């Protein structure tokens, strides 16, 4: 029996920059998914503690994968992809149990996929290295489930470091752990789940992604990561549509905000990052247009209640708002909002047994 746990995440700053080869600064949460893999007798059998029915399929590659409930594709995806790569995956039983709320933008799907990928790799003794694990986890989401996401969530779920945010360069997926312990500065990172329903999020995410790729093409760069803040005005002048100008302005300024936040955290100036978080929210609201009224209102009320900075975190169109608060007011905050908690940076995927 092999047991691995992989966490959900909060992104401190750097939204929709990952698929532009840019910078992100997420950290791993205490909530996560636990995957238990044992030898099976026949086929692959998958059970989720959060779902009524188990799913049992014959062993196969993707071409012969049957139609199965959505949640189980996140689990079976890794097995189908390994089979496609010529790995003789034996009969297995996989049980998953997650306490990451779904639909809140805390990456319940990355926690699920990464716990399974790590547990299966370990159980079968495949010896996949860090890069191969990330590639496999991303492929489950992008190629099997069909979500065109950018890789940040899987990267931090696999490699998060306790007490640190993970500065990730999404061009080469190198990472650097950056100290992030608000309590040490008398602060708390409060997370408020607005529970706003995600509206049109899948389609709108793809629209943003394609828009950014088209803008990069028009600018003649490999990805928007290659446009620096100093080149921004010139780049905007060369773009054909206002929508594209807004996308580029968000991505370029957001990359700069990540770099500035990292610099402040590494200089021991955590209490100074608030304005960068708030500016990130404004950029997502006004330029990238991925917030919704409930989310904007929550960010504003957190600021009026004394937050040093507040922003939506995650893909957008609903989900959670984070706020950097003086620790003494965070309790009142958690009481004020029905679905709020104080988040700390925890370790990434790890073996439990
Ligand atoms: C979602 C995606 F899965 C990530 O890859 C990232 O693009 C994020 O939205 C926005 O920053 O979580």
XYZ file of N, CA and C in Angstrom, residues 22-248:
681
model
N 5.349 33.206 -17.812
C 5.718 34.252 -16.869
C 6.017 33.746 -15.473
N 5.775 34.638 -14.483
C 6.133 34.360 -13.092
C 4.875 34.213 -12.241
N 4.935 33.323 -11.269
C 3.836 33.158 -10.313
C 4.428 32.959 -8.930
N 3.603 33.191 -7.903
C 4.096 33.074 -6.529
C 3.034 32.400 -5.639
N 2.750 31.136 -5.884
C 1.737 30.449 -5.082
C 2.343 29.809 -3.823
N 1.493 29.360 -2.917
C 1.970 28.518 -1.820
C 0.967 27.386 -1.580
N 1.490 26.290 -1.032
C 0.663 25.102 -0.804
C -0.116 25.259 0.496
N -1.341 24.737 0.504
C -2.232 24.846 1.664
C -2.187 23.583 2.532
N -2.818 23.680 3.704
C -2.932 22.491 4.561
C -3.978 21.523 4.000
N -5.018 22.051 3.339
C -6.020 21.147 2.755
C -5.416 20.464 1.534
N -5.849 19.230 1.306
C -5.266 18.502 0.184
C -6.020 17.220 -0.098
N -5.440 16.411 -0.942
C -6.051 15.130 -1.307
C -5.071 14.003 -0.957
N -5.600 12.931 -0.394
C -4.780 11.763 -0.055
C -5.138 10.625 -1.012
N -4.143 10.087 -1.684
C -4.370 8.966 -2.616
C -3.695 7.716 -2.052
N -4.458 6.637 -1.994
C -3.937 5.363 -1.495
C -3.978 4.360 -2.636
N -2.832 3.790 -2.969
C -2.759 2.832 -4.086
C -2.405 1.459 -3.530
N -3.190 0.464 -3.910
C -2.874 -0.924 -3.537
C -2.954 -1.791 -4.789
N -2.367 -2.974 -4.713
C -2.442 -3.896 -5.849
C -3.887 -4.337 -6.052
N -4.303 -4.470 -7.316
C -5.655 -4.945 -7.611
C -5.599 -6.366 -8.157
N -6.775 -6.876 -8.542
C -6.817 -8.238 -9.103
C -7.050 -8.202 -10.597
N -7.882 -7.242 -10.995
C -8.301 -7.227 -12.385
C -8.676 -5.788 -12.726
N -8.091 -5.222 -13.722
C -8.461 -3.858 -14.123
C -8.044 -2.820 -13.096
N -8.563 -1.601 -13.283
C -8.257 -0.478 -12.385
C -9.553 -0.063 -11.692
N -9.483 -0.014 -10.386
C -10.670 0.336 -9.625
C -10.393 1.609 -8.823
N -11.284 2.580 -8.942
C -11.064 3.895 -8.369
C -12.240 4.253 -7.471
N -11.929 4.696 -6.260
C -12.999 5.099 -5.345
C -12.642 6.445 -4.728
N -13.646 7.323 -4.644
C -13.448 8.599 -3.950
C -14.354 8.614 -2.732
N -13.806 9.022 -1.609
C -14.619 9.124 -0.389
C -15.739 10.148 -0.591
N -15.517 11.093 -1.499
C -16.508 12.155 -1.729
C -17.559 11.777 -2.783
N -17.445 10.601 -3.371
C -18.390 10.214 -4.426
C -19.095 8.920 -4.026
N -20.317 8.750 -4.543
C -21.123 7.581 -4.178
C -20.546 6.286 -4.736
N -20.290 6.310 -6.043
C -19.997 5.054 -6.743
C -18.531 4.917 -7.103
N -17.969 3.736 -6.912
C -16.615 3.513 -7.430
C -16.661 3.361 -8.947
N -15.533 3.470 -9.578
C -15.451 3.294 -11.032
C -14.430 2.195 -11.298
N -14.816 1.217 -12.116
C -13.905 0.120 -12.440
C -13.786 0.047 -13.959
N -12.558 0.056 -14.449
C -12.356 0.004 -15.910
C -11.303 -1.061 -16.239
N -11.338 -1.511 -17.495
C -10.259 -2.390 -17.959
C -9.014 -1.569 -18.189
N -7.875 -2.210 -18.085
C -6.618 -1.501 -18.323
C -6.506 -1.179 -19.809
N -6.137 0.051 -20.110
C -6.009 0.438 -21.526
C -5.250 1.741 -21.638
N -4.947 2.105 -22.865
C -4.445 3.447 -23.141
C -5.630 4.368 -23.352
N -5.325 5.607 -23.718
C -6.393 6.591 -23.855
C -7.352 6.273 -24.994
N -6.816 5.667 -26.038
C -7.645 5.412 -27.217
C -8.827 4.497 -26.876
N -8.658 3.622 -25.886
C -9.740 2.698 -25.527
C -10.355 3.020 -24.173
N -10.115 4.243 -23.720
C -10.657 4.628 -22.410
C -12.173 4.749 -22.511
N -12.903 4.146 -21.580
C -14.366 4.266 -21.632
C -14.834 5.613 -21.103
N -16.112 5.884 -21.322
C -16.719 7.083 -20.779
C -16.909 6.871 -19.274
N -16.342 7.737 -18.461
C -16.446 7.570 -17.004
C -16.821 8.917 -16.385
N -17.316 8.914 -15.142
C -17.649 10.202 -14.501
C -16.432 11.126 -14.468
N -16.710 12.432 -14.562
C -15.630 13.425 -14.666
C -14.559 13.289 -13.588
N -15.005 13.152 -12.310
C -14.010 13.141 -11.226
C -12.993 12.025 -11.436
N -13.457 10.892 -11.979
C -12.551 9.735 -12.078
C -11.550 9.885 -13.230
N -11.829 10.798 -14.150
C -10.861 11.043 -15.238
C -9.565 11.639 -14.686
N -9.713 12.443 -13.595
C -8.520 13.032 -12.973
C -7.634 11.949 -12.352
N -8.227 10.808 -12.012
C -7.476 9.714 -11.383
C -6.978 8.757 -12.465
N -7.908 8.311 -13.322
C -7.544 7.330 -14.346
C -6.638 7.932 -15.413
N -6.702 9.267 -15.576
C -5.910 9.934 -16.606
C -4.437 9.540 -16.546
N -3.887 9.510 -15.347
C -2.460 9.192 -15.200
C -2.186 7.765 -15.693
N -3.112 6.847 -15.408
C -2.910 5.451 -15.801
C -3.004 5.304 -17.317
N -3.983 5.963 -17.914
C -4.119 5.916 -19.384
C -2.867 6.482 -20.059
N -2.395 7.610 -19.523
C -1.217 8.243 -20.152
C 0.034 7.383 -19.978
N 0.184 6.771 -18.808
C 1.351 5.893 -18.609
C 1.277 4.707 -19.570
N 0.079 4.145 -19.724
C -0.080 3.016 -20.659
C 0.281 3.463 -22.074
N -0.142 4.679 -22.447
C 0.200 5.205 -23.781
C 1.707 5.326 -23.960
N 2.408 5.558 -22.843
C 3.870 5.708 -22.933
C 4.574 4.359 -22.836
N 3.802 3.266 -22.876
C 4.421 1.938 -22.900
C 4.660 1.335 -21.527
N 4.179 1.991 -20.457
C 4.338 1.400 -19.116
C 3.259 0.326 -18.948
N 3.671 -0.857 -18.495
C 2.704 -1.928 -18.267
C 2.119 -1.729 -16.861
N 1.051 -0.935 -16.793
C 0.465 -0.620 -15.487
C -0.390 -1.812 -15.040
N -0.064 -2.419 -13.907
C -0.788 -3.623 -13.463
C -2.168 -3.267 -12.909
N -2.970 -4.283 -12.564
C -4.241 -3.987 -11.885
C -3.983 -3.217 -10.593
N -4.771 -2.181 -10.358
C -4.567 -1.338 -9.167
C -5.913 -0.952 -8.573
N -5.878 -0.672 -7.276
C -7.024 -0.023 -6.617
C -6.520 1.329 -6.116
N -7.258 2.372 -6.431
C -6.861 3.717 -5.967
C -8.038 4.332 -5.215
N -7.735 4.794 -4.019
C -8.768 5.462 -3.213
C -8.311 6.897 -2.986
N -9.200 7.862 -3.240
C -8.831 9.265 -3.024
C -9.784 9.893 -2.020
N -9.240 10.803 -1.228
C -10.029 11.447 -0.171
C -9.526 12.891 -0.067
N -10.379 13.857 -0.414
C -9.926 15.253 -0.474
C -10.711 16.142 0.481
N -10.010 17.078 1.108
C -10.725 18.089 1.896
C -10.548 19.490 1.281
N -10.157 19.541 0.015
C -10.082 20.840 -0.678
C -11.485 21.143 -1.212
N -12.068 22.289 -0.819
C -13.398 22.593 -1.355
C -13.345 22.691 -2.885
N -14.353 22.129 -3.545
C -14.349 22.209 -5.016
C -15.029 23.510 -5.448
N -14.579 24.035 -6.571
C -15.217 25.238 -7.125
C -14.829 26.517 -6.410
N -13.867 26.458 -5.483
C -13.493 27.658 -4.732
C -12.240 28.298 -5.310
N -11.650 27.666 -6.307
C -10.417 28.210 -6.888
C -9.194 27.886 -6.043
N -9.267 26.797 -5.260
C -8.124 26.411 -4.422
C -7.395 25.192 -4.999
N -7.680 24.872 -6.241
C -6.987 23.801 -6.964
C -7.244 22.412 -6.396
N -8.508 22.117 -6.196
C -8.845 20.754 -5.771
C -8.413 19.752 -6.843
N -8.468 20.157 -8.104
C -8.113 19.205 -9.169
C -6.614 18.924 -9.183
N -5.785 19.952 -8.953
C -4.336 19.709 -8.919
C -3.982 18.819 -7.735
N -4.650 19.035 -6.589
C -4.382 18.202 -5.414
C -4.701 16.741 -5.728
N -5.838 16.529 -6.391
C -6.252 15.168 -6.751
C -5.250 14.532 -7.708
N -4.974 15.219 -8.799
C -4.085 14.652 -9.820
C -2.681 14.404 -9.241
N -2.163 15.376 -8.505
C -0.781 15.245 -8.014
C -0.658 14.152 -6.958
N -1.679 13.990 -6.114
C -1.600 12.905 -5.124
C -1.579 11.555 -5.836
N -2.379 11.423 -6.880
C -2.441 10.154 -7.617
C -1.130 9.895 -8.372
N -0.650 10.924 -9.063
C 0.580 10.755 -9.853
C 1.743 10.330 -8.943
N 1.877 10.999 -7.800
C 2.986 10.653 -6.892
C 2.804 9.251 -6.324
N 1.578 8.907 -5.936
C 1.352 7.592 -5.317
C 1.552 6.465 -6.328
N 1.092 6.677 -7.556
C 1.234 5.632 -8.578
C 2.714 5.470 -8.948
N 3.402 6.592 -9.143
C 4.833 6.536 -9.459
C 5.583 5.756 -8.374
N 5.282 6.051 -7.136
C 5.969 5.407 -6.009
C 5.582 3.925 -5.934
N 4.295 3.628 -6.021
C 3.827 2.239 -5.874
C 4.429 1.337 -6.940
N 4.524 1.877 -8.153
C 5.046 1.063 -9.258
C 6.562 1.171 -9.396
N 7.184 2.020 -8.571
C 8.645 2.187 -8.649
C 9.105 2.732 -9.995
N 8.330 3.668 -10.559
C 8.677 4.190 -11.895
C 9.873 5.137 -11.837
N 10.076 5.780 -10.697
C 11.226 6.679 -10.538
C 11.154 7.922 -11.398
N 9.940 8.433 -11.636
C 9.821 9.671 -12.423
C 10.482 10.820 -11.662
N 11.246 11.664 -12.376
C 11.873 12.791 -11.683
C 10.872 13.963 -11.596
N 11.313 15.049 -10.953
C 10.404 16.186 -10.711
C 9.749 16.689 -11.992
N 10.555 16.803 -13.047
C 10.013 17.332 -14.301
C 8.988 16.374 -14.899
N 9.304 15.079 -14.864
C 8.401 14.092 -15.464
C 7.083 14.022 -14.687
N 7.159 14.161 -13.377
C 5.922 14.156 -12.567
C 5.045 15.343 -12.941
N 5.678 16.506 -13.119
C 4.927 17.709 -13.482
C 4.308 17.549 -14.875
N 5.094 17.039 -15.802
C 4.585 16.861 -17.171
C 3.378 15.915 -17.160
N 3.481 14.833 -16.381
C 2.381 13.868 -16.328
C 1.133 14.498 -15.690
N 1.327 15.201 -14.574
C 0.173 15.811 -13.892
C -0.502 16.840 -14.803
N 0.305 17.629 -15.495
C -0.278 18.629 -16.401
C -1.007 17.962 -17.556
N -0.438 16.881 -18.061
C -1.059 16.207 -19.211
C -2.418 15.625 -18.829
N -2.553 15.167 -17.580
C -3.865 14.652 -17.158
C -4.891 15.773 -17.302
N -4.532 16.945 -16.793
C -5.496 18.048 -16.814
C -5.709 18.597 -18.236
N -4.608 18.800 -18.960
C -4.715 19.418 -20.293
C -5.241 18.433 -21.336
N -4.690 17.230 -21.357
C -4.973 16.319 -22.471
C -6.105 15.335 -22.185
N -6.237 14.901 -20.931
C -7.303 13.928 -20.634
C -8.583 14.661 -20.246
N -8.477 15.569 -19.266
C -9.683 16.283 -18.820
C -10.045 17.374 -19.839
N -9.027 17.953 -20.476
C -9.289 18.948 -21.514
C -9.375 20.370 -20.974
N -8.781 20.621 -19.783
C -8.764 21.989 -19.247
C -7.446 22.649 -19.659
N -7.519 23.802 -20.372
C -6.290 24.387 -20.944
C -5.492 25.206 -19.934
N -5.240 24.628 -18.737
C -4.602 25.375 -17.654
C -3.085 25.438 -17.848
N -2.435 26.297 -17.029
C -1.052 26.649 -17.321
C 0.051 25.975 -16.528
N -0.264 25.158 -15.524
C 0.790 24.401 -14.847
C 1.189 24.891 -13.467
N 0.785 26.133 -13.109
C 1.159 26.638 -11.781
C 0.636 25.743 -10.658
N -0.622 25.309 -10.781
C -1.270 24.611 -9.666
C -0.578 23.280 -9.382
N -0.240 22.548 -10.455
C 0.429 21.258 -10.279
C 1.845 21.465 -9.740
N 2.510 22.521 -10.236
C 3.891 22.766 -9.815
C 3.960 23.007 -8.301
N 3.085 23.847 -7.783
C 3.164 24.147 -6.346
C 2.611 22.986 -5.516
N 1.634 22.253 -6.059
C 1.126 21.101 -5.308
C 2.230 20.044 -5.162
N 3.056 19.908 -6.185
C 4.150 18.925 -6.117
C 5.318 19.425 -5.276
N 5.631 20.734 -5.390
C 6.921 21.184 -4.846
C 6.826 22.250 -3.754
N 5.622 22.539 -3.252
C 5.481 23.574 -2.216
C 6.401 23.316 -1.026
N 6.799 24.401 -0.354
C 7.737 24.310 0.776
C 7.105 24.995 1.992
N 7.086 24.290 3.115
C 6.477 24.838 4.338
C 7.094 26.198 4.707
N 6.234 27.148 5.076
C 6.730 28.464 5.501
C 7.219 29.331 4.352
N 6.956 28.910 3.132
C 7.463 29.628 1.967
C 6.410 29.690 0.848
N 6.472 30.762 0.090
C 5.767 30.778 -1.202
C 6.774 30.285 -2.236
N 6.260 29.803 -3.357
C 7.148 29.211 -4.362
C 7.203 30.140 -5.578
N 8.338 30.810 -5.724
C 8.522 31.681 -6.894
C 8.834 30.768 -8.076
N 7.941 30.798 -9.081
C 8.092 29.868 -10.209
C 8.294 30.654 -11.495
N 9.292 30.282 -12.235
C 9.478 30.786 -13.589
C 8.834 29.751 -14.510
N 7.694 30.120 -15.078
C 6.926 29.116 -15.822
C 7.473 28.858 -17.225
N 8.556 29.562 -17.596
C 9.172 29.232 -18.885
C 9.954 27.920 -18.755
N 10.731 27.805 -17.677
C 11.517 26.566 -17.539
C 11.111 25.771 -16.298
N 10.055 26.221 -15.627
C 9.514 25.601 -14.402
C 10.554 25.449 -13.284
N 11.540 26.350 -13.259
C 12.429 26.373 -12.094
C 11.713 27.119 -10.965
N 12.046 26.759 -9.743
C 11.363 27.344 -8.590
C 12.372 27.801 -7.530
N 11.941 28.778 -6.739
C 12.758 29.196 -5.596
C 11.818 29.462 -4.432
N 12.128 28.863 -3.286
C 11.271 29.056 -2.110
C 11.574 30.421 -1.496
N 10.511 31.193 -1.266
C 10.651 32.563 -0.750
C 9.933 32.617 0.603
N 10.613 33.090 1.673
C 10.000 33.065 2.998
C 8.616 33.733 3.005
N 7.641 33.035 3.573
C 6.301 33.627 3.683
C 5.635 33.121 4.963
N 5.879 33.851 6.046
C 5.281 33.495 7.334
C 4.702 34.753 7.960
N 3.481 35.124 7.527
C 2.885 36.372 7.994
C 2.853 36.474 9.524
N 2.643 35.353 10.218
C 2.509 35.410 11.682
C 3.749 36.037 12.318
N 4.912 35.797 11.714
C 6.158 36.345 12.240
C 6.173 37.873 12.221
N 5.342 38.472 11.366
C 5.258 39.936 11.272
C 3.961 40.460 11.899
N 3.311 39.615 12.683
C 2.043 40.034 13.305
C 0.910 40.141 12.303
N 1.009 39.387 11.209
C -0.008 39.464 10.149
C -0.635 38.092 9.908
N -1.748 38.094 9.181
C -2.383 36.840 8.760
C -2.807 36.982 7.311
N -2.751 35.852 6.614
C -3.277 35.838 5.246
C -4.663 35.203 5.338
N -5.685 36.042 5.222
C -7.058 35.551 5.350
C -7.597 35.207 3.959
N -8.259 34.062 3.867
C -8.861 33.629 2.602
C -10.367 33.649 2.768
N -11.050 34.357 1.904
C -12.516 34.394 1.953
C -13.046 33.735 0.689
N -13.773 32.650 0.870
C -14.423 32.013 -0.281
C -15.732 32.758 -0.526
N -15.789 33.478 -1.641
C -16.995 34.285 -1.907
C -18.188 33.401 -2.255
N -17.902 32.149 -2.621
C -18.932 31.199 -3.042
C -19.754 31.728 -4.214
N -19.191 32.716 -4.911
C -19.856 33.203 -6.123
C -19.774 32.087 -7.156
N -20.897 31.768 -7.766
C -20.843 30.691 -8.760
C -19.905 31.057 -9.904
N -19.108 30.086 -10.375
C -18.202 30.359 -11.495
C -19.030 30.504 -12.760
N -19.003 31.703 -13.341
C -19.810 31.914 -14.543
C -18.926 31.855 -15.776
N -19.280 31.008 -16.709
C -18.587 30.920 -18.001
C -17.078 30.781 -17.828
N -16.643 30.211 -16.700
C -15.207 30.291 -16.437
C -14.391 29.500 -17.456
N -14.870 28.321 -17.861
C -14.047 27.510 -18.769
C -13.811 28.221 -20.085
N -14.908 28.677 -20.705
C -14.782 29.353 -21.991
C -13.974 30.626 -21.875
N -14.226 31.411 -20.816
C -13.550 32.703 -20.669
C -12.055 32.517 -20.431
N -11.684 31.450 -19.743
C -10.250 31.176 -19.518
C -9.571 30.941 -20.875
N -10.200 30.110 -21.695
C -9.635 29.811 -23.019
C -9.558 31.054 -23.898
N -10.570 31.911 -23.784
C -10.575 33.157 -24.565
C -9.364 34.011 -24.176
N -9.126 34.140 -22.848
C -7.971 34.931 -22.391
C -6.674 34.303 -22.912
N -6.600 32.992 -22.791
C -5.355 32.318 -23.177
C -5.075 32.522 -24.670
N -6.091 32.320 -25.486
C -5.898 32.495 -26.939
C -5.590 33.953 -27.269
N -6.250 34.884 -26.553
C -6.000 36.320 -26.775
C -4.547 36.672 -26.484
N -4.012 36.114 -25.393
C -2.609 36.388 -25.034
C -1.673 35.808 -26.088
N -1.999 34.611 -26.564
C -1.131 33.981 -27.577
C -1.149 34.778 -28.878
N -2.333 35.280 -29.222
C -2.455 36.077 -30.443
C -1.680 37.403 -30.282
N -1.757 37.997 -29.091
C -1.026 39.250 -28.850
C 0.478 39.002 -28.977
N 0.949 37.894 -28.432
C 2.384 37.574 -28.523
C 2.773 37.421 -29.992
N 1.896 36.779 -30.751
C 2.180 36.582 -32.182
C 2.277 37.937 -32.893
N 1.300 38.813 -32.600
C 1.318 40.142 -33.242
C 2.558 40.945 -32.856
N 3.047 40.708 -31.642
C 4.224 41.461 -31.178
C 5.528 40.794 -31.592
N 5.413 39.604 -32.166
C 6.609 38.904 -32.647
C 7.485 38.369 -31.516
N 6.859 38.033 -30.363
C 7.626 37.446 -29.257
C 7.134 36.024 -29.010
N 7.994 35.227 -28.368
C 7.616 33.828 -28.114
C 6.406 33.761 -27.181
N 6.400 34.598 -26.162
C 5.282 34.653 -25.201
C 5.288 36.041 -24.577
N 4.174 36.415 -23.926
C 4.093 37.765 -23.356
C 5.122 37.991 -22.256
N 5.669 36.947 -21.705
C 6.780 37.054 -20.750
C 7.931 37.887 -21.337
N 8.045 37.869 -22.653
C 9.172 38.550 -23.293
C 8.951 40.049 -23.479
N 7.792 40.536 -23.031
C 7.569 41.989 -23.061
C 7.820 42.519 -21.645
N 8.794 43.403 -21.506
C 9.106 43.961 -20.184
C 8.265 45.194 -19.906
N 8.205 45.631 -18.642
C 7.415 46.841 -18.334
C 7.931 48.050 -19.105
N 9.244 48.099 -19.329
C 9.787 49.263 -20.048
C 9.369 49.281 -21.517
N 9.029 48.099 -22.054
C 8.613 48.027 -23.465
C 7.094 48.120 -23.613
N 6.394 48.250 -22.478
C 4.937 48.101 -22.532
C 4.265 49.121 -23.447
N 4.589 50.397 -23.284
C 3.896 51.413 -24.084
C 4.096 51.179 -25.572
N 5.326 50.870 -25.950
C 5.600 50.614 -27.374
C 4.811 49.396 -27.846
N 4.758 48.367 -27.014
C 4.030 47.144 -27.402
C 2.542 47.446 -27.565
N 1.985 48.218 -26.631
C 0.547 48.520 -26.708
C 0.222 49.266 -27.998
N 1.133 50.123 -28.402
C 0.924 50.907 -29.617
C 0.905 50.051 -30.874
N 1.428 48.838 -30.771
C 1.494 47.988 -31.973
C 0.355 46.975 -32.044
N -0.554 47.013 -31.060
C -1.623 45.999 -31.036
C -2.900 46.529 -31.668
N -3.606 45.616 -32.328
C -4.754 46.008 -33.138
C -6.041 46.275 -32.368
N -6.211 45.679 -31.193
C -7.513 45.863 -30.537
C -7.343 46.272 -29.086
N -8.353 46.949 -28.567
C -8.334 47.414 -27.179
C -8.316 46.211 -26.226
N -9.045 45.157 -26.610
C -9.091 43.961 -25.757
C -7.682 43.390 -25.593
N -6.966 43.304 -26.699
C -5.613 42.746 -26.652
C -4.673 43.650 -25.843
N -4.878 44.951 -25.962
C -4.043 45.883 -25.172
C -4.281 45.655 -23.671
N -5.527 45.406 -23.310
C -5.832 45.193 -21.889
C -5.184 43.896 -21.389
N -5.263 42.845 -22.213
C -4.653 41.564 -21.809
C -3.149 41.740 -21.591
N -2.518 42.422 -22.543
C -1.055 42.575 -22.478
C -0.670 43.420 -21.265
